[in-house]
Coordinates of C-alpha atoms in Angstrom, one line a residue:
Chain A
M90 CA -171.6 92.9 -139.6
V91 CA -168.7 91.0 -139.5
H92 CA -165.4 92.3 -141.5
P93 CA -164.6 90.2 -144.1
I94 CA -160.8 90.2 -142.5
V95 CA -162.0 88.5 -139.4
S96 CA -164.2 85.9 -141.4
V97 CA -161.4 85.0 -143.3
A98 CA -159.3 84.8 -140.6
K99 CA -162.2 82.6 -138.7
K100 CA -162.2 80.4 -141.5
E101 CA -158.0 80.1 -142.1
I102 CA -158.4 79.1 -138.4
L103 CA -161.0 76.4 -138.8
D104 CA -159.3 75.1 -142.0
N105 CA -155.7 74.6 -141.1
I106 CA -155.9 73.7 -137.3
R107 CA -156.0 70.1 -138.0
N108 CA -153.0 70.4 -140.8
F109 CA -151.5 66.5 -140.2
W110 CA -147.8 68.5 -141.2
L111 CA -148.5 71.2 -138.7
I112 CA -149.6 69.3 -135.9
L113 CA -146.4 66.5 -136.6
V114 CA -144.0 69.5 -136.3
T115 CA -145.5 71.2 -133.2
L116 CA -145.6 67.6 -131.5
I117 CA -141.6 67.5 -132.2
F118 CA -140.9 71.0 -131.4
T119 CA -143.2 70.7 -128.0
T120 CA -141.4 67.4 -127.4
L121 CA -137.4 69.0 -128.0
V122 CA -138.5 71.7 -126.1
F123 CA -139.7 69.7 -122.8
F124 CA -137.0 67.7 -122.8
A125 CA -134.3 70.1 -123.5
S126 CA -136.1 72.1 -120.7
W127 CA -136.3 69.2 -118.3
A128 CA -133.1 67.8 -118.8
G129 CA -131.1 71.4 -118.9
S130 CA -132.9 72.7 -115.5
L131 CA -132.0 69.8 -113.7
N132 CA -129.9 71.3 -110.4
Q133 CA -129.4 74.6 -112.4
S134 CA -130.1 78.4 -111.2
W135 CA -131.4 80.7 -113.4
A136 CA -127.5 82.2 -114.3
N137 CA -127.0 78.6 -115.8
L138 CA -130.5 78.3 -117.4
G139 CA -129.6 81.4 -119.8
I140 CA -126.8 79.3 -121.1
L141 CA -129.1 76.4 -121.4
I142 CA -131.7 78.9 -123.2
S143 CA -128.9 80.2 -125.9
Q144 CA -126.8 77.2 -126.1
I145 CA -129.4 74.4 -126.2
L146 CA -132.7 75.6 -126.8
A147 CA -132.3 78.3 -128.8
P148 CA -130.3 76.1 -131.6
I149 CA -133.3 73.3 -131.6
V150 CA -135.6 76.4 -131.7
H151 CA -134.4 78.4 -134.5
A152 CA -134.2 75.2 -137.1
I153 CA -137.8 74.0 -136.0
A154 CA -139.8 77.4 -135.7
P155 CA -138.7 78.5 -139.0
I156 CA -140.1 75.0 -140.3
I157 CA -143.8 75.8 -138.6
G158 CA -143.6 79.4 -140.2
L159 CA -142.9 77.8 -143.5
I160 CA -145.8 75.2 -143.4
L161 CA -148.5 77.4 -142.7
G162 CA -147.0 79.9 -145.3
Y163 CA -146.3 78.5 -148.2
S164 CA -149.6 76.8 -148.8
C165 CA -151.5 80.2 -148.1
V166 CA -152.2 81.4 -151.4
V167 CA -151.2 78.8 -153.9
G168 CA -152.8 75.9 -152.0
E169 CA -156.0 77.8 -152.4
L170 CA -155.4 78.3 -155.6
E171 CA -154.7 74.8 -156.7
A172 CA -157.5 73.7 -155.1
G173 CA -159.8 76.0 -156.9
S174 CA -161.5 77.8 -153.8
L175 CA -159.4 81.1 -154.4
P176 CA -161.4 82.3 -157.3
L177 CA -164.8 81.8 -155.4
L178 CA -163.5 83.5 -152.3
A179 CA -161.9 86.6 -154.6
S180 CA -165.6 86.8 -156.8
H181 CA -167.1 88.5 -153.5
A182 CA -167.1 92.0 -152.2
I183 CA -163.5 91.6 -150.5
S184 CA -160.3 93.3 -151.6
R185 CA -157.2 91.3 -151.9
T186 CA -155.7 93.2 -149.2
D187 CA -158.5 91.8 -146.7
I188 CA -157.7 88.1 -148.3
L189 CA -154.1 88.2 -147.5
F190 CA -154.6 90.2 -144.1
G191 CA -157.4 87.4 -142.9
K192 CA -155.3 84.8 -143.8
L193 CA -152.2 86.3 -142.2
I194 CA -153.9 86.9 -139.2
G195 CA -155.8 83.5 -139.2
R196 CA -152.9 81.5 -139.9
G197 CA -150.7 83.7 -137.6
F198 CA -152.7 82.7 -134.8
I199 CA -152.4 79.3 -135.6
L200 CA -148.7 79.8 -135.2
L201 CA -148.7 81.7 -132.4
Y202 CA -150.8 78.9 -130.4
S203 CA -148.1 76.1 -132.0
I204 CA -145.1 78.3 -130.5
V205 CA -146.9 78.7 -127.1
F206 CA -148.2 75.6 -127.1
G207 CA -144.8 74.2 -127.6
F208 CA -142.9 76.9 -125.0
G209 CA -145.5 76.3 -122.3
L210 CA -144.8 72.8 -121.7
G211 CA -141.3 73.6 -121.2
V212 CA -142.3 76.5 -118.9
F213 CA -143.3 73.5 -116.4
A214 CA -140.4 71.7 -116.4
I215 CA -138.3 74.5 -115.9
A216 CA -140.7 75.6 -112.9
F217 CA -140.2 72.1 -111.7
N218 CA -136.7 72.1 -111.4
V219 CA -135.8 75.7 -111.0
P220 CA -137.9 77.6 -108.0
D221 CA -135.9 81.1 -109.0
A222 CA -136.8 81.1 -112.4
D223 CA -136.6 84.2 -114.6
Y224 CA -139.6 83.9 -116.5
G225 CA -139.2 87.8 -117.8
A226 CA -136.2 86.2 -119.8
Y227 CA -137.7 83.1 -121.0
G228 CA -140.7 85.6 -122.0
I229 CA -138.4 87.4 -124.2
F230 CA -137.0 83.9 -125.4
I231 CA -140.7 83.1 -126.8
A232 CA -141.5 86.4 -128.0
A233 CA -137.8 86.5 -130.2
T234 CA -139.1 82.9 -131.2
I235 CA -142.4 84.0 -132.5
L236 CA -140.6 86.7 -134.3
L237 CA -138.6 84.5 -136.2
S238 CA -141.4 82.2 -137.2
F239 CA -143.4 85.1 -138.5
V240 CA -140.4 86.1 -140.5
F241 CA -140.4 82.5 -141.7
F242 CA -144.1 82.6 -141.8
C243 CA -144.3 85.8 -144.0
L244 CA -141.4 84.3 -146.2
G245 CA -143.6 81.5 -147.1
V246 CA -146.8 83.8 -147.8
F247 CA -144.5 85.5 -150.0
I248 CA -143.5 82.5 -151.8
S249 CA -147.0 81.2 -152.2
T250 CA -148.1 84.3 -154.2
L251 CA -145.1 83.5 -156.7
F252 CA -146.7 80.5 -158.1
R253 CA -149.6 78.4 -159.3
R254 CA -148.5 74.7 -158.0
R255 CA -148.1 74.0 -154.2
S256 CA -145.2 71.6 -154.8
I257 CA -143.3 74.5 -156.4
A258 CA -143.7 76.3 -153.5
M259 CA -142.9 73.9 -151.3
M260 CA -139.7 72.9 -152.6
L261 CA -138.5 76.5 -152.5
S262 CA -139.7 77.0 -149.3
L263 CA -137.7 74.2 -148.2
G264 CA -134.6 75.6 -150.3
V265 CA -135.1 78.8 -148.3
W266 CA -135.3 77.0 -144.7
V267 CA -131.9 75.2 -146.3
V268 CA -129.9 78.3 -147.0
F269 CA -130.7 80.3 -143.8
I270 CA -130.2 77.1 -141.3
W271 CA -127.2 75.4 -143.3
I272 CA -126.2 77.4 -146.3
W273 CA -125.7 80.8 -144.7
P274 CA -123.9 79.7 -141.5
L275 CA -121.5 77.7 -143.4
I276 CA -120.6 80.9 -146.3
T277 CA -120.0 83.4 -142.8
T278 CA -117.9 80.5 -141.5
I279 CA -116.1 80.0 -144.3
M280 CA -115.6 83.7 -144.4
I281 CA -114.2 83.7 -141.3
F282 CA -111.9 81.4 -142.1
S283 CA -110.6 83.4 -145.2
L284 CA -110.6 86.4 -142.7
Y285 CA -108.3 84.4 -140.6
S286 CA -106.5 82.8 -143.4
S287 CA -105.2 86.4 -144.8
F288 CA -104.2 87.9 -141.0
L289 CA -101.9 84.9 -140.8
E290 CA -100.1 85.3 -144.3
K291 CA -99.8 89.2 -143.4
A292 CA -98.4 88.0 -140.1
T293 CA -100.5 91.2 -138.5
L294 CA -100.0 91.5 -134.6
S295 CA -104.1 91.9 -133.5
F296 CA -106.5 89.8 -135.6
S297 CA -110.0 92.0 -135.7
I298 CA -113.0 91.2 -137.9
P299 CA -114.0 94.2 -140.1
T300 CA -117.7 96.0 -139.7
W301 CA -118.4 94.6 -143.2
F302 CA -118.5 90.8 -142.0
Y303 CA -121.0 91.9 -138.9
I304 CA -123.1 93.7 -141.2
V305 CA -123.4 90.8 -143.7
D306 CA -123.6 88.3 -140.8
L307 CA -127.1 89.9 -140.0
F308 CA -128.4 89.2 -143.4
S309 CA -129.9 86.2 -142.4
P310 CA -132.9 86.1 -139.7
V311 CA -131.8 83.0 -137.9
T312 CA -128.4 84.7 -137.0
V313 CA -130.0 87.9 -135.8
Y314 CA -132.1 85.2 -134.0
D315 CA -129.3 84.0 -132.3
R316 CA -127.8 87.0 -131.5
L317 CA -131.0 88.6 -129.9
I318 CA -130.9 85.8 -127.9
T319 CA -127.3 85.8 -126.7
L320 CA -127.7 89.7 -126.1
T321 CA -130.9 89.4 -123.8
I322 CA -130.7 86.1 -122.3
S323 CA -127.1 85.5 -121.7
P324 CA -125.5 88.6 -121.9
N325 CA -122.1 87.3 -120.0
L326 CA -121.7 85.6 -123.7
T327 CA -121.7 88.9 -125.4
G328 CA -117.7 89.1 -125.7
D329 CA -117.7 86.2 -127.1
L330 CA -119.7 84.6 -129.8
G331 CA -118.4 81.3 -130.0
A332 CA -114.7 82.4 -131.6
I333 CA -116.0 85.8 -132.6
P334 CA -116.1 89.1 -130.6
I335 CA -119.4 90.9 -130.9
P336 CA -119.5 94.3 -132.1
S337 CA -120.2 97.3 -130.3
F338 CA -123.4 98.8 -132.3
Y339 CA -125.3 94.9 -131.8
S340 CA -128.0 95.4 -129.6
A341 CA -131.6 93.9 -128.9
E342 CA -133.0 96.9 -130.1
L343 CA -131.6 96.5 -133.5
M344 CA -131.8 93.0 -133.9
V345 CA -135.8 93.1 -132.9
G346 CA -135.6 95.9 -135.8
L347 CA -134.1 93.7 -138.5
L348 CA -136.4 90.9 -137.6
M349 CA -139.4 93.1 -137.6
L350 CA -137.8 94.7 -141.1
W351 CA -137.9 91.2 -142.5
I352 CA -141.4 90.7 -141.3
G353 CA -142.9 93.8 -143.0
S354 CA -140.7 93.7 -146.2
V355 CA -141.6 90.3 -147.0
M356 CA -145.0 91.2 -145.9
V357 CA -145.6 94.4 -148.4
C358 CA -143.6 91.9 -151.3
G359 CA -146.4 89.4 -151.1
L360 CA -149.2 91.9 -151.0
F361 CA -147.9 93.4 -154.3
R362 CA -147.4 90.1 -155.9
F363 CA -150.9 88.9 -154.6
H364 CA -152.3 92.4 -155.8
R365 CA -150.9 91.7 -159.4
M366 CA -151.7 87.7 -159.9
D367 CA -154.3 86.1 -161.8
I368 CA -156.6 84.3 -159.9
Chain B
M103 CA -163.6 110.5 -165.9
F104 CA -167.6 110.3 -165.4
L105 CA -167.8 108.6 -162.1
N106 CA -169.4 110.1 -159.3
K107 CA -167.1 110.2 -155.8
H108 CA -168.7 107.0 -154.9
G109 CA -167.6 105.2 -158.1
V110 CA -171.1 105.3 -159.6
L111 CA -171.6 106.4 -163.0
N112 CA -173.5 109.5 -163.2
D113 CA -177.2 109.9 -164.8
T114 CA -176.0 112.3 -167.3
I115 CA -173.6 109.9 -168.8
Y116 CA -176.1 107.4 -168.9
L117 CA -178.2 109.1 -170.5
R118 CA -175.7 109.5 -173.1
N119 CA -175.0 106.0 -172.6
I120 CA -171.2 106.7 -173.0
F121 CA -168.5 106.6 -170.3
M122 CA -164.7 106.3 -169.8
I123 CA -162.9 103.8 -168.0
R124 CA -159.2 103.8 -168.0
G125 CA -159.5 105.8 -171.4
V126 CA -161.5 103.3 -173.0
S127 CA -165.0 104.5 -174.3
V128 CA -167.5 102.1 -172.9
N129 CA -171.2 102.2 -174.5
S130 CA -173.3 101.5 -171.5
S131 CA -176.6 102.0 -170.5
H132 CA -179.2 102.1 -167.5
D133 CA -180.2 98.5 -168.4
S134 CA -177.0 97.1 -169.1
M135 CA -175.8 94.6 -166.1
I136 CA -172.2 93.5 -167.7
T137 CA -170.4 95.9 -170.2
V138 CA -167.3 94.4 -171.9
Q139 CA -165.5 96.5 -174.0
G140 CA -162.6 95.6 -176.4
L141 CA -161.2 93.1 -173.7
T142 CA -158.2 91.9 -174.6
K143 CA -155.9 89.4 -172.5
E144 CA -152.6 87.7 -172.9
Y145 CA -151.0 84.6 -171.9
G146 CA -147.4 85.4 -172.8
T147 CA -147.2 85.2 -176.6
Q148 CA -150.7 83.7 -176.9
T149 CA -154.0 85.7 -176.9
A150 CA -157.0 84.4 -174.8
L151 CA -159.5 86.9 -175.6
D152 CA -159.0 89.4 -178.5
T153 CA -160.9 93.0 -178.4
I154 CA -164.1 91.1 -177.3
S155 CA -167.3 93.3 -176.7
F156 CA -170.4 92.9 -175.9
Q157 CA -173.4 94.0 -172.9
V158 CA -175.5 91.6 -170.9
R159 CA -179.1 93.4 -170.3
K160 CA -180.5 93.6 -166.6
G161 CA -182.9 90.7 -166.0
E162 CA -181.9 88.6 -168.8
V163 CA -180.7 85.3 -169.1
F164 CA -177.5 85.6 -171.1
G165 CA -176.2 82.6 -172.5
F166 CA -172.3 82.7 -172.9
L167 CA -171.3 79.8 -175.7
G168 CA -167.7 78.7 -176.8
P169 CA -165.8 75.6 -177.8
N170 CA -162.9 74.2 -174.9
G171 CA -160.3 76.9 -174.9
A172 CA -162.2 79.7 -176.4
G173 CA -162.0 82.1 -173.5
K174 CA -165.4 81.4 -172.0
T175 CA -163.8 81.0 -168.0
T176 CA -161.2 84.0 -168.9
T177 CA -164.0 86.0 -169.6
I178 CA -165.8 85.4 -166.6
K179 CA -162.8 85.8 -164.3
A180 CA -162.2 89.3 -166.1
I181 CA -165.6 89.9 -165.5
L182 CA -165.4 89.4 -161.6
G183 CA -161.9 91.2 -161.6
L184 CA -159.8 88.1 -160.9
I185 CA -157.3 88.4 -163.6
K186 CA -155.5 91.4 -164.9
Y187 CA -155.9 92.1 -168.4
K188 CA -154.0 94.2 -171.5
Q189 CA -156.8 96.4 -172.9
G190 CA -160.4 97.1 -172.5
A191 CA -162.8 97.9 -170.0
I192 CA -165.5 96.5 -167.7
A193 CA -168.6 97.9 -166.4
L194 CA -170.5 95.4 -163.7
N195 CA -173.5 97.2 -163.1
G196 CA -172.0 100.5 -163.9
L197 CA -169.0 100.5 -161.7
D198 CA -165.7 99.9 -163.2
I199 CA -164.3 96.4 -162.2
V200 CA -160.7 97.4 -161.8
K201 CA -161.1 100.7 -159.7
Q202 CA -164.4 99.9 -157.9
G203 CA -164.3 96.1 -158.0
K204 CA -165.1 95.4 -154.5
L205 CA -168.4 97.8 -154.8
A206 CA -169.1 96.1 -158.1
R207 CA -168.8 92.2 -156.9
E208 CA -171.4 93.3 -154.2
V209 CA -174.2 92.4 -156.5
V210 CA -172.3 89.0 -157.8
G211 CA -173.4 85.4 -157.0
Y212 CA -170.7 83.2 -158.6
L213 CA -170.6 79.3 -159.4
P214 CA -167.2 78.4 -160.4
E215 CA -166.6 75.6 -163.3
R216 CA -164.2 73.9 -160.8
V217 CA -166.2 74.9 -157.6
A218 CA -164.1 74.0 -154.4
M219 CA -165.3 74.8 -150.9
Y220 CA -163.0 74.4 -148.0
A221 CA -162.4 70.8 -147.2
N222 CA -162.1 70.9 -143.3
L223 CA -165.3 73.0 -143.2
T224 CA -168.8 71.4 -143.0
A225 CA -171.0 72.2 -145.3
I226 CA -172.8 74.7 -143.1
Q227 CA -169.7 76.5 -142.1
N228 CA -168.8 77.0 -145.4
L229 CA -172.3 78.8 -146.1
Q230 CA -171.8 80.6 -142.9
F231 CA -168.4 81.9 -144.2
F232 CA -169.8 83.1 -147.4
S233 CA -173.1 84.6 -146.0
E234 CA -170.8 86.4 -143.9
L235 CA -168.8 87.7 -147.0
K236 CA -172.2 88.6 -148.7
K237 CA -173.3 90.2 -145.4
V238 CA -176.2 88.2 -145.3
S239 CA -177.5 87.2 -142.1
E240 CA -180.5 85.0 -140.9
V241 CA -180.1 82.6 -143.1
D242 CA -181.9 79.1 -142.7
F243 CA -178.5 77.0 -143.4
D244 CA -181.0 73.7 -142.8
G245 CA -183.9 75.0 -145.0
L246 CA -181.2 76.3 -147.6
L247 CA -179.6 72.5 -148.1
V248 CA -182.6 70.8 -148.0
E249 CA -183.9 72.8 -151.0
Y250 CA -180.6 71.4 -152.9
G251 CA -181.0 68.1 -152.0
L252 CA -178.2 68.1 -149.1
G253 CA -180.6 68.3 -146.3
D254 CA -178.8 65.5 -144.2
V255 CA -175.0 66.5 -144.9
G256 CA -174.8 69.8 -143.5
K257 CA -172.4 68.6 -140.7
K258 CA -170.5 66.7 -142.9
K259 CA -167.1 68.0 -144.0
I260 CA -166.5 68.9 -147.5
R261 CA -163.8 66.4 -148.0
E262 CA -166.6 63.5 -147.7
F263 CA -168.6 65.3 -150.4
S264 CA -169.1 64.1 -154.1
K265 CA -168.5 66.3 -157.2
G266 CA -172.1 67.0 -157.5
M267 CA -172.9 67.7 -154.0
V268 CA -170.0 70.2 -153.8
Q269 CA -171.6 71.6 -157.2
R270 CA -174.9 71.6 -155.5
L271 CA -173.6 73.2 -152.1
G272 CA -171.7 75.8 -154.9
M273 CA -175.2 77.0 -156.5
A274 CA -176.8 77.4 -152.7
Q275 CA -173.7 79.6 -152.0
A276 CA -174.0 81.6 -155.3
I277 CA -177.9 82.3 -154.8
L278 CA -177.1 83.2 -151.1
G279 CA -178.5 86.7 -150.2
S280 CA -180.3 87.1 -153.8
P281 CA -177.9 88.5 -155.8
K282 CA -178.5 90.9 -158.7
L283 CA -176.1 89.0 -161.1
L284 CA -175.5 85.2 -161.2
I285 CA -172.5 84.0 -163.1
L286 CA -172.6 80.6 -163.7
D287 CA -169.6 78.7 -165.1
E288 CA -170.5 75.3 -166.4
P289 CA -173.2 74.7 -163.5
S290 CA -174.2 71.3 -164.9
G291 CA -170.9 69.9 -164.6
G292 CA -171.0 66.6 -162.3
L293 CA -174.4 66.8 -161.9
D294 CA -176.9 64.0 -162.3
P295 CA -180.0 64.3 -164.2
R296 CA -182.1 65.4 -161.1
G297 CA -179.1 68.1 -160.5
V298 CA -179.6 69.2 -163.9
R299 CA -183.1 69.8 -163.5
L300 CA -182.6 71.5 -160.0
I301 CA -180.1 74.1 -161.5
R302 CA -182.4 74.8 -164.4
E303 CA -185.4 75.2 -162.0
K304 CA -183.5 77.7 -160.3
I305 CA -182.3 80.0 -163.1
R306 CA -185.7 80.2 -163.8
A307 CA -186.6 81.1 -160.3
V308 CA -183.8 83.4 -160.4
K309 CA -184.9 85.2 -163.3
K310 CA -188.4 85.7 -161.9
N311 CA -187.2 87.4 -159.4
G312 CA -185.6 90.0 -162.1
T313 CA -182.0 88.1 -161.1
T314 CA -179.6 88.8 -164.6
V315 CA -177.9 85.3 -165.2
F316 CA -175.0 85.3 -166.9
L317 CA -174.6 81.5 -167.9
S318 CA -171.7 79.5 -169.5
S319 CA -172.6 76.1 -170.9
H320 CA -171.8 73.1 -172.7
I321 CA -175.2 71.9 -172.5
L322 CA -176.7 73.7 -175.5
S323 CA -180.5 71.9 -174.8
E324 CA -180.0 73.6 -171.5
V325 CA -179.3 76.9 -172.6
Q326 CA -181.7 77.1 -174.9
A327 CA -184.4 76.5 -172.4
V328 CA -183.6 79.0 -170.1
C329 CA -181.6 81.8 -172.5
D330 CA -183.0 84.8 -173.6
R331 CA -179.7 86.0 -175.6
I332 CA -176.6 84.5 -176.3
G333 CA -173.0 85.1 -177.0
I334 CA -170.9 82.9 -178.8
I335 CA -166.8 83.3 -178.2
H336 CA -164.5 81.3 -180.6
K337 CA -160.9 81.6 -180.6
G338 CA -160.9 84.2 -178.1
R339 CA -163.1 86.6 -180.2
I340 CA -167.4 87.1 -180.1
V341 CA -168.6 85.8 -183.1
A342 CA -172.2 86.0 -182.5
E343 CA -174.6 87.8 -179.9
D344 CA -178.4 87.8 -180.2
S345 CA -181.2 85.5 -179.6
V346 CA -181.2 82.0 -181.2
S347 CA -183.7 82.7 -183.4
V348 CA -182.5 86.2 -185.0
L349 CA -178.7 84.2 -184.9
G350 CA -180.5 81.3 -187.0
K351 CA -181.8 84.0 -189.5
K352 CA -178.8 85.6 -189.6
L353 CA -177.2 82.4 -190.8
D354 CA -180.1 81.6 -193.4
L355 CA -180.9 78.3 -191.3
K356 CA -184.0 76.9 -192.4
P357 CA -186.7 75.2 -190.4
R358 CA -186.6 71.2 -190.5
I359 CA -190.2 69.6 -191.9
T360 CA -191.0 66.5 -191.1
V361 CA -194.1 65.1 -193.1
Q362 CA -195.5 61.9 -191.9
L363 CA -197.7 60.0 -194.5
E364 CA -199.8 56.9 -194.6
S365 CA -197.6 55.3 -197.6
I366 CA -195.0 57.0 -200.0
T367 CA -195.6 56.3 -203.7
P368 CA -193.0 56.8 -206.5
A369 CA -194.9 59.9 -208.0
I370 CA -194.8 61.1 -204.2
K371 CA -191.0 61.2 -204.4
D372 CA -190.8 62.4 -208.1
A373 CA -193.3 65.4 -206.9
I374 CA -190.6 66.3 -203.9
Y375 CA -187.5 65.9 -205.8
A376 CA -189.0 68.1 -208.6
I377 CA -189.0 71.0 -206.4
K378 CA -186.2 73.4 -206.6
N379 CA -183.4 74.4 -203.9
L380 CA -184.8 72.0 -201.2
N381 CA -181.4 71.7 -199.1
T382 CA -182.2 68.4 -197.6
I383 CA -184.4 65.4 -198.2
E384 CA -184.4 62.3 -196.2
I385 CA -187.2 59.7 -196.7
S386 CA -187.6 56.7 -194.6
G387 CA -190.2 54.7 -194.0
N388 CA -193.5 56.8 -194.5
T389 CA -191.5 60.1 -193.6
I390 CA -190.0 62.8 -195.3
E391 CA -188.0 65.2 -193.9
V392 CA -186.8 68.0 -195.8
V393 CA -184.9 71.4 -194.6
C394 CA -186.6 74.4 -196.3
N395 CA -188.2 77.8 -195.6
A396 CA -192.1 78.9 -195.4
E397 CA -192.4 79.2 -199.3
Q398 CA -191.1 75.9 -199.7
K399 CA -192.8 74.4 -197.0
A400 CA -196.1 75.6 -198.8
L401 CA -194.9 74.1 -202.2
V402 CA -193.7 70.4 -200.5
I403 CA -197.6 70.4 -199.3
L404 CA -199.1 71.2 -202.5
A405 CA -196.9 68.6 -204.2
I406 CA -197.5 65.6 -201.9
A407 CA -201.5 66.5 -202.6
H408 CA -201.1 66.7 -206.1
A409 CA -199.1 63.2 -205.9
G410 CA -202.4 61.6 -204.3
G411 CA -200.4 61.5 -200.8
N412 CA -202.4 61.6 -197.5
I413 CA -200.6 63.2 -194.7
I414 CA -201.0 62.0 -191.4
N415 CA -198.8 64.4 -189.2
L416 CA -196.7 67.5 -189.8
Q417 CA -193.8 69.1 -188.0
T418 CA -191.6 72.2 -188.3
E419 CA -188.6 72.4 -186.1
E420 CA -186.7 75.6 -185.9
P421 CA -183.1 75.5 -186.3
S422 CA -181.2 74.3 -183.3
L423 CA -179.2 76.0 -181.0
E424 CA -176.5 73.1 -181.8
E425 CA -176.7 74.4 -185.3
V426 CA -176.1 77.7 -184.7
F427 CA -173.3 77.2 -182.5
I428 CA -171.7 74.9 -184.9
R429 CA -171.9 77.0 -187.7
Y430 CA -170.4 80.1 -185.8
T431 CA -168.0 77.8 -184.5
E432 CA -167.0 76.5 -187.8
D433 CA -163.0 77.1 -188.7

């Protein structure tokens, strides 16, 4: 007998693989990754390619990968609730935990497929232009992107358990994306400027950013992703994150741990909420 | 707690017909498929279900009636463990729906009021999915679809189906695996007369196999045709629970007598009007209709005969479910 989680996962794949918005965003993602990889890797060695990834590809990816995750996540529960198929599904001998895990696995597989497909073409472009490409580093880049997209996917799933209307869940998901991609970097930039202004007023000899700023900065999974890419793929940049020096406690392990913590905690919140909601 | 390690009620407790679910004493018995005890559900400040209690016996067809918004679907969702409730207890085949929900639902086939299948999957893929959840193997899906009038659309996606077709597929899904309990919420909604008849035949067929049916419907003739007992819910409270005839008697509802005569003379009319306590008298053409009890019925026939009337036809119609329903749901 097939385990209910497997049945639900299979059903999710069949039901969502042709999602119009998902296909559209995946194609945009794939196209951008391909052309950025192609153009960026022309006459480059791997050392320069690391910079290409962290400076050109990562900013594109960190904006689009969360959208793919949110598209798959936000409708996960509320979509079926609004369509009316969730009561029928939940009326069977299946626990809510099994339902949610089945959905996470099924849609997670589609997410994985979308990301790997997008990067797959990028690999061809790089392989064509850079004979000595470091595919290990590129693999880390893909793995980090998968982690980031899963953070937003799980955030979307959690959001989908909070509402009974798909449109509201979509709006909030969009809001989450705007906050982490636009608002949070703006806030941290303002914070840095404020700190620097106060440094100028005090006329202190050396300006150093306080530790608490580095901790606050890691609140956003997008920032964590960027730091992870910088730390792993182009470590020669670690001393200089733009104008901000990187602290000693930043490490790739910490960044991976933080992304995993995001995934785990948001997934637990989604499960908690799903168990308590009326279907 | 009187449940054994598998979550099944102890036999000794069954004999006492009482068990406890989360502090609520529940009267149940071996022959009870659904036991609802003191169920209360609130949405904000609005009470959707107000301490409702009823039982559905194994093997019976139980009609669940009520005006729009009375709490029928909420009750069904509570029975299936789909909604959380404030107070009360529900046992399904002797199992607590909150604590042993997964196990309890193994016996259930359910057709929701607003049945929705997976739009991007074909009819057969939908049935395959639900048969996996029901742990039913070796199902002849093509044969099943033919049985429900969907023989030529098995490979079509649900998004191309009409509402009636989805309803038929939903019914096929509900009956998959021959469940011990079939819960149907407005099964005839969106169906053409042929579909309505199909559903009625299926209900009769599953009843013959010993399946318990919990039927919520607005079509009272359908309920009267197939149900052994009915429960009426009004404003979140159970106001009646029994067979239609017993409920009619409780309301002192009298049968309607229709007498067809060769001709009606003024003497016959006077004789009828002279009978005391006849509730309703309607005379049109050569037909007299009166609502009366058995004693008054004899008086009517005698009066007509004494007045020289010649009776051609006499029909007695028992109180209808519609009358019972209207009386119990009056404000």
